[in-house]
Amino acid sequence: EDLGDREAVIFRNHGALVVGRSVGEAFNWMHRLELACRAQIGAMSCNTPLKAVPQSVLEETWNNYQPGTRRPYGLMEWPALLRKLDRMDPGFRD
């Protein structure tokens, strides 16, 4: 219910929940969420006032991630990660 029609939710004191239409898409959403959190922590740890992002940039960024704007996350990335893992350790599938 808290997730609604979104792909990710961060629960206070309970971690994160990420979903996708495939394992690859969910993995990609989680990876991007972690990168965003790291970027925010890094920026906040500089002990410098953060500059607000202009509303036009926020809206353009939001529009870039709406359904139909781009291919679903994980469509190309997940198979590539599996191929890499096959090269590194083919026994993972066992």
Coordinates of N, CA, C and O in Angstrom, one line a residue:
E1 N 0.8 -1.2 0.0 CA 0.0 0.0 0.0 C 0.9 1.3 0.0 O 0.6 2.2 -0.7
D2 N 2.0 1.3 0.8 CA 2.8 2.4 0.8 C 3.6 2.6 -0.5 O 3.9 3.7 -0.9
L3 N 3.8 1.5 -1.2 CA 4.5 1.6 -2.5 C 3.7 2.3 -3.6 O 4.2 3.0 -4.4
G4 N 2.4 2.0 -3.5 CA 1.5 2.6 -4.5 C 1.9 2.1 -5.9 O 2.2 0.9 -6.1
D5 N 1.9 3.0 -6.9 CA 2.3 2.7 -8.2 C 3.8 3.0 -8.5 O 4.2 3.1 -9.7
R6 N 4.6 3.1 -7.5 CA 6.0 3.5 -7.6 C 6.8 2.2 -7.6 O 6.4 1.1 -7.3
E7 N 8.1 2.4 -8.0 CA 9.0 1.3 -8.0 C 9.8 1.1 -6.7 O 10.4 0.0 -6.5
A8 N 9.9 2.1 -5.9 CA 10.7 2.0 -4.7 C 10.1 2.8 -3.6 O 9.4 3.8 -3.8
V9 N 10.4 2.3 -2.4 CA 9.9 3.0 -1.2 C 11.0 2.8 -0.1 O 11.6 1.7 0.0
I10 N 11.3 3.8 0.7 CA 12.3 3.7 1.8 C 11.4 3.8 3.0 O 10.8 4.8 3.3
F11 N 11.4 2.7 3.8 CA 10.7 2.6 5.1 C 11.5 3.2 6.2 O 12.7 2.8 6.3
R12 N 10.9 4.0 7.0 CA 11.7 4.5 8.2 C 12.0 3.4 9.1 O 11.1 2.6 9.5
N13 N 13.3 3.2 9.4 CA 13.8 2.1 10.3 C 13.6 0.7 9.7 O 13.8 -0.2 10.5
H14 N 13.2 0.6 8.4 CA 13.0 -0.8 7.9 C 13.6 -1.1 6.6 O 13.4 -2.1 6.0
G15 N 14.4 -0.2 6.1 CA 15.1 -0.4 4.8 C 14.3 0.0 3.6 O 13.4 0.8 3.7
A16 N 14.6 -0.6 2.5 CA 14.0 -0.2 1.2 C 13.3 -1.4 0.6 O 13.6 -2.6 0.8
L17 N 12.3 -1.1 -0.2 CA 11.6 -2.1 -1.0 C 11.6 -1.7 -2.4 O 11.2 -0.5 -2.7
V18 N 12.0 -2.5 -3.3 CA 12.1 -2.2 -4.8 C 11.4 -3.3 -5.5 O 11.6 -4.5 -5.2
V19 N 10.6 -2.9 -6.5 CA 10.0 -3.9 -7.4 C 10.2 -3.5 -8.9 O 10.6 -2.4 -9.2
G20 N 10.0 -4.5 -9.7 CA 10.1 -4.3 -11.1 C 9.3 -5.4 -11.9 O 8.9 -6.4 -11.3
R21 N 9.1 -5.2 -13.2 CA 8.4 -6.2 -14.0 C 9.3 -7.4 -14.2 O 8.8 -8.4 -14.7
S22 N 10.6 -7.3 -13.9 CA 11.5 -8.4 -14.0 C 12.5 -8.3 -12.9 O 12.7 -7.3 -12.3
V23 N 13.3 -9.4 -12.7 CA 14.4 -9.4 -11.8 C 15.4 -8.3 -12.2 O 15.9 -7.5 -11.4
G24 N 15.7 -8.2 -13.5 CA 16.6 -7.3 -14.0 C 16.2 -5.8 -13.7 O 17.0 -5.0 -13.3
E25 N 14.9 -5.6 -13.9 CA 14.4 -4.2 -13.7 C 14.5 -3.8 -12.2 O 14.9 -2.8 -11.9
A26 N 14.1 -4.8 -11.4 CA 14.1 -4.5 -9.9 C 15.6 -4.3 -9.5 O 15.9 -3.4 -8.7
F27 N 16.5 -5.1 -10.0 CA 17.9 -5.0 -9.6 C 18.4 -3.6 -10.0 O 19.1 -2.9 -9.3
N28 N 18.0 -3.2 -11.2 CA 18.5 -1.9 -11.7 C 17.9 -0.7 -10.9 O 18.6 0.2 -10.6
W29 N 16.6 -0.8 -10.5 CA 16.0 0.2 -9.6 C 16.8 0.3 -8.3 O 17.0 1.4 -7.8
M30 N 17.1 -0.9 -7.7 CA 17.8 -0.9 -6.5 C 19.2 -0.3 -6.6 O 19.6 0.4 -5.7
H31 N 19.9 -0.7 -7.7 CA 21.2 -0.1 -7.9 C 21.2 1.4 -8.0 O 22.0 2.1 -7.4
R32 N 20.2 1.9 -8.8 CA 20.1 3.4 -8.9 C 19.7 4.1 -7.6 O 20.1 5.2 -7.3
L33 N 18.8 3.4 -6.8 CA 18.5 4.0 -5.5 C 19.7 4.1 -4.6 O 19.9 5.1 -4.0
E34 N 20.5 3.0 -4.6 CA 21.7 3.0 -3.8 C 22.7 4.1 -4.3 O 23.2 4.8 -3.4
L35 N 22.8 4.3 -5.6 CA 23.7 5.3 -6.1 C 23.2 6.7 -5.7 O 24.0 7.6 -5.3
A36 N 21.9 6.9 -5.7 CA 21.3 8.2 -5.3 C 21.5 8.5 -3.9 O 21.9 9.6 -3.5
C37 N 21.3 7.4 -3.0 CA 21.6 7.6 -1.6 C 23.0 7.9 -1.3 O 23.3 8.8 -0.5
R38 N 23.9 7.2 -2.0 CA 25.4 7.5 -1.8 C 25.7 9.0 -2.2 O 26.5 9.6 -1.5
A39 N 25.1 9.4 -3.3 CA 25.4 10.8 -3.8 C 24.8 11.8 -2.8 O 25.5 12.8 -2.5
Q40 N 23.7 11.5 -2.2 CA 23.1 12.4 -1.2 C 23.9 12.5 0.0 O 24.2 13.5 0.6
I41 N 24.3 11.3 0.5 CA 25.2 11.3 1.7 C 26.5 12.0 1.5 O 27.0 12.7 2.3
G42 N 27.1 11.7 0.3 CA 28.3 12.4 0.0 C 28.2 13.9 -0.1 O 29.0 14.7 0.5
A43 N 27.1 14.4 -0.7 CA 26.9 15.8 -0.7 C 26.6 16.4 0.7 O 27.2 17.5 1.0
M44 N 25.8 15.7 1.5 CA 25.5 16.2 2.8 C 26.7 16.2 3.7 O 26.8 17.0 4.7
S45 N 27.7 15.3 3.5 CA 28.8 15.2 4.4 C 29.9 16.2 4.1 O 30.9 16.3 4.9
C46 N 29.7 17.1 3.1 CA 30.6 18.1 2.8 C 30.5 19.3 3.8 O 31.3 20.2 3.7
N47 N 29.5 19.3 4.6 CA 29.2 20.3 5.6 C 29.2 21.7 5.0 O 29.7 22.7 5.5
T48 N 28.5 21.7 3.8 CA 28.3 23.0 3.1 C 26.8 23.0 2.7 O 26.2 22.0 2.3
P49 N 26.2 24.2 2.8 CA 24.8 24.3 2.4 C 24.6 23.8 1.0 O 25.4 24.2 0.1
L50 N 23.6 22.9 0.8 CA 23.3 22.5 -0.6 C 22.5 23.5 -1.3 O 21.7 24.2 -0.8
K51 N 22.7 23.6 -2.6 CA 22.0 24.5 -3.5 C 20.8 23.8 -4.0 O 20.8 22.6 -4.5
A52 N 19.7 24.5 -4.0 CA 18.4 23.9 -4.5 C 18.5 23.7 -6.0 O 19.0 24.5 -6.7
V53 N 17.9 22.6 -6.5 CA 17.9 22.3 -7.9 C 16.7 23.1 -8.5 O 15.6 23.1 -7.9
P54 N 16.9 23.9 -9.6 CA 15.8 24.6 -10.1 C 14.6 23.7 -10.5 O 14.8 22.6 -10.9
Q55 N 13.4 24.3 -10.3 CA 12.2 23.5 -10.6 C 12.2 23.0 -12.0 O 11.7 21.8 -12.3
S56 N 12.7 23.7 -13.0 CA 12.7 23.3 -14.4 C 13.5 22.0 -14.6 O 13.2 21.1 -15.3
V57 N 14.6 21.9 -13.8 CA 15.5 20.7 -13.9 C 14.8 19.5 -13.2 O 14.8 18.4 -13.8
L58 N 14.1 19.8 -12.1 CA 13.4 18.7 -11.4 C 12.3 18.1 -12.4 O 12.2 16.9 -12.5
E59 N 11.6 19.0 -13.0 CA 10.5 18.6 -13.9 C 11.0 17.8 -15.1 O 10.5 16.8 -15.5
E60 N 12.1 18.3 -15.7 CA 12.7 17.6 -16.9 C 13.2 16.3 -16.5 O 13.0 15.3 -17.2
T61 N 13.9 16.2 -15.3 CA 14.4 14.9 -14.9 C 13.2 13.9 -14.6 O 13.3 12.8 -15.0
W62 N 12.2 14.4 -13.9 CA 11.0 13.6 -13.6 C 10.4 13.1 -15.0 O 10.1 11.9 -15.1
N63 N 10.3 13.9 -16.0 CA 9.7 13.5 -17.2 C 10.5 12.5 -17.9 O 10.0 11.6 -18.6
N64 N 11.8 12.5 -17.7 CA 12.7 11.5 -18.4 C 12.5 10.1 -17.8 O 12.9 9.1 -18.5
Y65 N 11.9 10.0 -16.7 CA 11.7 8.7 -16.0 C 10.3 8.2 -16.1 O 10.0 7.2 -15.4
Q66 N 9.4 8.8 -16.8 CA 8.1 8.4 -16.9 C 7.9 7.2 -17.9 O 8.7 7.1 -18.8
P67 N 6.9 6.3 -17.6 CA 6.7 5.1 -18.5 C 6.6 5.6 -20.0 O 6.0 6.6 -20.3
G68 N 7.2 4.8 -20.8 CA 7.2 5.1 -22.3 C 8.2 6.1 -22.7 O 8.4 6.3 -23.9
T69 N 8.9 6.7 -21.8 CA 9.9 7.7 -22.2 C 11.2 7.0 -22.6 O 11.9 7.5 -23.5
R70 N 11.5 5.9 -22.0 CA 12.7 5.2 -22.3 C 12.5 3.7 -22.1 O 11.4 3.3 -21.6
R71 N 13.4 2.9 -22.5 CA 13.2 1.4 -22.3 C 13.2 1.1 -20.8 O 13.8 1.8 -20.1
P72 N 12.5 0.0 -20.5 CA 12.5 -0.3 -19.0 C 13.9 -0.7 -18.5 O 14.7 -1.2 -19.3
Y73 N 14.2 -0.3 -17.3 CA 15.5 -0.6 -16.7 C 15.7 -2.1 -16.6 O 14.7 -2.8 -16.4
G74 N 16.9 -2.5 -16.9 CA 17.2 -3.9 -16.8 C 17.1 -4.7 -18.0 O 17.6 -5.8 -18.2
L75 N 16.4 -4.1 -19.0 CA 16.2 -4.8 -20.3 C 17.5 -5.2 -21.0 O 17.6 -6.3 -21.5
M76 N 18.5 -4.4 -20.9 CA 19.8 -4.6 -21.5 C 20.8 -4.9 -20.4 O 21.7 -5.7 -20.6
E77 N 20.7 -4.3 -19.3 CA 21.7 -4.4 -18.2 C 21.7 -5.8 -17.6 O 22.8 -6.3 -17.4
W78 N 20.6 -6.3 -17.3 CA 20.5 -7.6 -16.6 C 21.2 -8.7 -17.4 O 22.0 -9.4 -16.9
P79 N 20.8 -8.9 -18.7 CA 21.5 -9.9 -19.5 C 23.0 -9.7 -19.5 O 23.8 -10.6 -19.5
A80 N 23.4 -8.4 -19.6 CA 24.9 -8.1 -19.6 C 25.5 -8.6 -18.3 O 26.6 -9.1 -18.3
L81 N 24.9 -8.3 -17.2 CA 25.4 -8.7 -15.9 C 25.5 -10.2 -15.8 O 26.5 -10.7 -15.2
L82 N 24.5 -10.9 -16.3 CA 24.5 -12.4 -16.3 C 25.6 -12.9 -17.1 O 26.3 -13.9 -16.8
R83 N 25.9 -12.3 -18.3 CA 27.0 -12.8 -19.2 C 28.3 -12.6 -18.4 O 29.2 -13.4 -18.5
K84 N 28.4 -11.4 -17.8 CA 29.7 -11.1 -17.0 C 29.9 -12.2 -15.9 O 31.0 -12.7 -15.7
L85 N 28.8 -12.5 -15.2 CA 28.9 -13.4 -14.1 C 29.2 -14.8 -14.7 O 30.0 -15.6 -14.1
D86 N 28.7 -15.2 -15.9 CA 29.0 -16.5 -16.5 C 30.5 -16.5 -16.8 O 31.1 -17.6 -16.6
R87 N 31.1 -15.4 -17.2 CA 32.5 -15.4 -17.5 C 33.3 -15.5 -16.2 O 34.4 -16.2 -16.1
M88 N 32.9 -14.9 -15.1 CA 33.6 -14.8 -13.9 C 33.4 -16.1 -13.1 O 34.4 -16.6 -12.5
D89 N 32.2 -16.7 -13.1 CA 32.0 -17.9 -12.3 C 30.8 -18.6 -12.9 O 29.6 -18.5 -12.4
P90 N 31.0 -19.5 -13.9 CA 29.9 -20.2 -14.5 C 29.1 -21.1 -13.6 O 28.0 -21.4 -13.9
G91 N 29.7 -21.5 -12.5 CA 29.0 -22.3 -11.5 C 27.9 -21.7 -10.7 O 27.2 -22.4 -10.0
F92 N 27.7 -20.4 -10.9 CA 26.7 -19.7 -10.1 C 25.3 -20.2 -10.4 O 24.4 -20.1 -9.6
R93 N 25.1 -20.7 -11.6 CA 23.8 -21.2 -12.0 C 23.4 -22.5 -11.4 O 22.3 -22.9 -11.4
D94 N 24.4 -23.2 -10.8 CA 24.1 -24.5 -10.2 C 23.3 -24.4 -8.9 O 23.3 -24.0 -8.0

